[in-house]
Amino acid sequence: MDFAEAAFYDVLRRRRMVRNYTDDPVDPDVLDRVVAAGLRGPSAGNTQGTDLLVLTGDAVARYWSTTLPSQRRAEFPWPGLLRAPVLVLVVTSAAAYRQRYAEPDKAATGLGEAEWPVPFWYVDAGAAIMAVLLAATAEGLGALLFGTFEHEAAIREEFGIPGERSIAGVVALGHRAPDRRSKSAQRSRRTTADAVHRNRW
């Protein structure tokens, strides 16, 4: 294994969800590299139906005002998350994939009109999320993936996201502060022997 391969596996091993951040800003060049990495994932049919909405400064405050009103913040268990200076919304378009798969070279699949057994717009968005998380780790940043849940419509309205788009997730980015692990992180990780099946389940 050469140095580059070892470095990749080290990044993969070090990646974790960070819920506590300092107030330090993220260097713009670093942020540009992390965001660009999010567009390097797979794209079914080369649809390129994933967009990234990057929030900084006042836009981050607007996000939290929209999703976590001040009266609820006293009981919020992760106040250090609110200090993250960057939020990246990973946005996908089912319509873009259906339109792409109605084009002549993909029409035989029938997926332009049919329901997809696995919605690749979410698969590709998930790949974009993982690329952002790994790039953030490689750059020495902390990162956290979280969902929008019941707030998606309000977020779309606040930030002008077209109504036919879905927010697959939000990634907080920033410099790590001393953190405590969530209860979920305390669950033991399945072993390779338990999770990997070869040739037959």
CSV table of C-alpha atoms in Angstrom, one decimal:
chain,number,residue,atom,x,y,z
A,1,MET,CA,0.0,0.0,0.0
A,2,ASP,CA,1.5,3.4,-1.0
A,3,PHE,CA,1.3,6.6,0.9
A,4,ALA,CA,-1.8,7.9,-0.9
A,5,GLU,CA,-3.7,4.7,-0.3
A,6,ALA,CA,-2.8,4.7,3.4
A,7,ALA,CA,-3.8,8.4,3.7
A,8,PHE,CA,-7.2,7.6,2.2
A,9,TYR,CA,-7.9,4.8,4.7
A,10,ASP,CA,-6.7,7.1,7.5
A,11,VAL,CA,-9.3,9.7,6.5
A,12,LEU,CA,-12.0,7.1,6.3
A,13,ARG,CA,-11.0,5.8,9.8
A,14,ARG,CA,-10.9,9.3,11.3
A,15,ARG,CA,-14.3,10.5,9.9
A,16,ARG,CA,-16.9,10.9,12.6
A,17,MET,CA,-19.9,13.1,13.4
A,18,VAL,CA,-18.9,16.3,15.2
A,19,ARG,CA,-21.5,18.2,17.2
A,20,ASN,CA,-19.4,20.9,18.8
A,21,TYR,CA,-17.5,23.7,17.0
A,22,THR,CA,-15.4,26.7,17.7
A,23,ASP,CA,-16.2,30.2,16.4
A,24,ASP,CA,-13.3,30.1,14.0
A,25,PRO,CA,-14.2,30.6,10.3
A,26,VAL,CA,-13.4,28.1,7.6
A,27,ASP,CA,-10.8,29.3,5.2
A,28,PRO,CA,-12.6,30.1,1.9
A,29,ASP,CA,-10.1,28.0,-0.2
A,30,VAL,CA,-10.6,25.0,2.1
A,31,LEU,CA,-14.4,25.4,1.8
A,32,ASP,CA,-14.2,25.6,-2.0
A,33,ARG,CA,-12.2,22.3,-2.1
A,34,VAL,CA,-14.7,20.6,0.3
A,35,VAL,CA,-17.7,21.7,-1.7
A,36,ALA,CA,-16.1,20.8,-5.0
A,37,ALA,CA,-15.5,17.3,-3.7
A,38,GLY,CA,-19.2,16.9,-3.2
A,39,LEU,CA,-19.7,17.1,-6.9
A,40,ARG,CA,-17.2,14.3,-7.7
A,41,GLY,CA,-19.5,11.4,-6.7
A,42,PRO,CA,-21.3,9.0,-9.0
A,43,SER,CA,-24.3,10.3,-11.1
A,44,ALA,CA,-26.8,7.9,-12.6
A,45,GLY,CA,-26.9,8.6,-16.4
A,46,ASN,CA,-24.6,11.5,-15.7
A,47,THR,CA,-27.8,13.4,-14.8
A,48,GLN,CA,-25.9,15.7,-12.4
A,49,GLY,CA,-29.1,16.3,-10.4
A,50,THR,CA,-27.4,17.2,-7.1
A,51,ASP,CA,-27.0,20.8,-6.1
A,52,LEU,CA,-25.2,22.2,-3.0
A,53,LEU,CA,-26.5,25.2,-1.2
A,54,VAL,CA,-23.7,26.6,0.9
A,55,LEU,CA,-24.7,28.8,3.8
A,56,THR,CA,-22.3,31.1,5.7
A,57,GLY,CA,-22.6,34.2,7.9
A,58,ASP,CA,-26.0,35.5,8.3
A,59,ALA,CA,-27.5,32.7,6.2
A,60,VAL,CA,-26.5,30.2,8.9
A,61,ALA,CA,-28.3,32.3,11.5
A,62,ARG,CA,-31.4,32.4,9.3
A,63,TYR,CA,-31.3,28.6,8.9
A,64,TRP,CA,-31.3,28.1,12.7
A,65,SER,CA,-34.0,30.8,13.2
A,66,THR,CA,-36.1,28.8,10.7
A,67,THR,CA,-35.6,25.4,12.1
A,68,LEU,CA,-34.8,26.0,15.8
A,69,PRO,CA,-36.7,29.0,17.2
A,70,SER,CA,-35.1,30.8,20.2
A,71,GLN,CA,-37.7,29.4,22.6
A,72,ARG,CA,-36.5,25.9,21.9
A,73,ARG,CA,-32.8,26.5,22.1
A,74,ALA,CA,-32.5,26.2,25.9
A,75,GLU,CA,-33.4,22.5,25.7
A,76,PHE,CA,-31.4,21.8,22.5
A,77,PRO,CA,-28.8,19.1,23.5
A,78,TRP,CA,-26.0,20.2,21.1
A,79,PRO,CA,-25.6,24.0,21.5
A,80,GLY,CA,-22.1,23.8,20.0
A,81,LEU,CA,-23.6,22.7,16.7
A,82,LEU,CA,-25.1,26.2,16.4
A,83,ARG,CA,-21.5,27.7,16.2
A,84,ALA,CA,-20.7,25.8,13.0
A,85,PRO,CA,-19.8,28.5,10.5
A,86,VAL,CA,-20.9,26.6,7.4
A,87,LEU,CA,-24.0,24.6,6.5
A,88,VAL,CA,-24.1,22.7,3.2
A,89,LEU,CA,-27.6,21.7,2.1
A,90,VAL,CA,-27.5,18.8,-0.4
A,91,VAL,CA,-30.4,19.2,-2.7
A,92,THR,CA,-31.6,16.7,-5.3
A,93,SER,CA,-34.2,16.6,-8.1
A,94,ALA,CA,-36.2,13.5,-8.9
A,95,ALA,CA,-37.6,15.3,-12.0
A,96,ALA,CA,-34.1,15.7,-13.4
A,97,TYR,CA,-33.5,12.0,-13.3
A,98,ARG,CA,-36.9,11.1,-14.8
A,99,GLN,CA,-36.2,13.6,-17.6
A,100,ARG,CA,-32.8,12.2,-18.2
A,101,TYR,CA,-34.1,8.6,-18.4
A,102,ALA,CA,-36.8,9.7,-20.8
A,103,GLU,CA,-34.0,10.7,-23.3
A,104,PRO,CA,-33.4,8.4,-26.3
A,105,ASP,CA,-30.3,6.7,-24.9
A,106,LYS,CA,-32.1,5.8,-21.7
A,107,ALA,CA,-35.7,5.5,-22.8
A,108,ALA,CA,-35.6,1.7,-23.0
A,109,THR,CA,-35.2,1.5,-19.2
A,110,GLY,CA,-38.7,2.8,-18.8
A,111,LEU,CA,-37.6,4.9,-15.9
A,112,GLY,CA,-38.7,8.1,-17.4
A,113,GLU,CA,-42.2,7.4,-16.3
A,114,ALA,CA,-42.1,4.4,-13.9
A,115,GLU,CA,-41.4,4.4,-10.2
A,116,TRP,CA,-37.7,3.7,-9.6
A,117,PRO,CA,-37.1,0.6,-7.4
A,118,VAL,CA,-34.3,2.5,-5.8
A,119,PRO,CA,-34.5,6.3,-6.3
A,120,PHE,CA,-31.0,7.1,-7.7
A,121,TRP,CA,-31.4,10.8,-6.9
A,122,TYR,CA,-31.1,9.9,-3.2
A,123,VAL,CA,-28.3,7.4,-3.9
A,124,ASP,CA,-26.3,10.1,-5.7
A,125,ALA,CA,-27.1,12.7,-3.1
A,126,GLY,CA,-25.9,10.3,-0.4
A,127,ALA,CA,-22.6,9.8,-2.4
A,128,ALA,CA,-22.2,13.6,-2.5
A,129,ILE,CA,-22.8,13.8,1.3
A,130,MET,CA,-20.1,11.2,1.9
A,131,ALA,CA,-17.7,13.0,-0.4
A,132,VAL,CA,-18.2,16.2,1.6
A,133,LEU,CA,-17.7,14.4,4.9
A,134,LEU,CA,-14.5,12.8,3.8
A,135,ALA,CA,-13.1,16.0,2.2
A,136,ALA,CA,-13.9,17.9,5.4
A,137,THR,CA,-12.0,15.2,7.4
A,138,ALA,CA,-9.0,15.4,5.0
A,139,GLU,CA,-8.9,19.2,5.5
A,140,GLY,CA,-8.9,18.8,9.3
A,141,LEU,CA,-12.4,20.0,9.7
A,142,GLY,CA,-15.3,18.6,11.8
A,143,ALA,CA,-18.5,17.7,10.0
A,144,LEU,CA,-22.0,16.5,10.9
A,145,LEU,CA,-24.8,15.2,8.7
A,146,PHE,CA,-28.3,15.9,9.9
A,147,GLY,CA,-31.8,15.9,8.4
A,148,THR,CA,-34.4,18.7,7.9
A,149,PHE,CA,-37.4,16.6,9.0
A,150,GLU,CA,-40.6,18.6,9.3
A,151,HIS,CA,-38.7,21.9,8.4
A,152,GLU,CA,-38.0,21.2,4.7
A,153,ALA,CA,-40.8,23.3,3.3
A,154,ALA,CA,-39.9,26.3,5.5
A,155,ILE,CA,-36.2,25.9,4.5
A,156,ARG,CA,-37.1,25.8,0.8
A,157,GLU,CA,-39.2,29.0,1.2
A,158,GLU,CA,-36.5,30.8,3.2
A,159,PHE,CA,-33.7,30.1,0.8
A,160,GLY,CA,-35.5,30.0,-2.5
A,161,ILE,CA,-35.1,26.3,-3.2
A,162,PRO,CA,-37.5,25.3,-6.0
A,163,GLY,CA,-40.4,23.3,-4.8
A,164,GLU,CA,-39.7,20.2,-6.9
A,165,ARG,CA,-36.3,19.8,-5.2
A,166,SER,CA,-35.7,17.7,-2.1
A,167,ILE,CA,-33.2,18.3,0.6
A,168,ALA,CA,-31.4,15.0,1.2
A,169,GLY,CA,-29.5,16.3,4.2
A,170,VAL,CA,-27.5,19.1,5.7
A,171,VAL,CA,-23.8,19.0,6.5
A,172,ALA,CA,-22.4,21.3,9.2
A,173,LEU,CA,-18.7,22.2,8.8
A,174,GLY,CA,-16.3,23.9,11.1
A,175,HIS,CA,-13.3,23.5,13.4
A,176,ARG,CA,-13.9,20.9,16.1
A,177,ALA,CA,-14.2,21.9,19.8
A,178,PRO,CA,-14.1,19.3,22.6
A,179,ASP,CA,-17.0,17.0,22.0
A,180,ARG,CA,-19.0,14.3,23.7
A,181,ARG,CA,-20.2,11.3,21.8
A,182,SER,CA,-23.9,10.9,21.1
A,183,LYS,CA,-25.7,7.8,22.5
A,184,SER,CA,-25.9,6.5,18.9
A,185,ALA,CA,-22.1,6.7,18.5
A,186,GLN,CA,-21.8,4.5,21.6
A,187,ARG,CA,-23.4,1.6,19.8
A,188,SER,CA,-20.7,-1.0,18.8
A,189,ARG,CA,-19.9,-1.2,15.1
A,190,ARG,CA,-20.8,-4.4,13.3
A,191,THR,CA,-17.8,-6.5,12.3
A,192,THR,CA,-16.8,-7.1,8.7
A,193,ALA,CA,-17.7,-10.8,9.2
A,194,ASP,CA,-21.2,-9.8,10.3
A,195,ALA,CA,-21.9,-7.3,7.6
A,196,VAL,CA,-20.1,-8.6,4.5
A,197,HIS,CA,-21.7,-11.5,2.6
A,198,ARG,CA,-19.7,-13.3,-0.1
A,199,ASN,CA,-21.3,-15.1,-3.0
A,200,ARG,CA,-24.5,-15.9,-1.0
A,201,TRP,CA,-26.2,-14.3,2.1
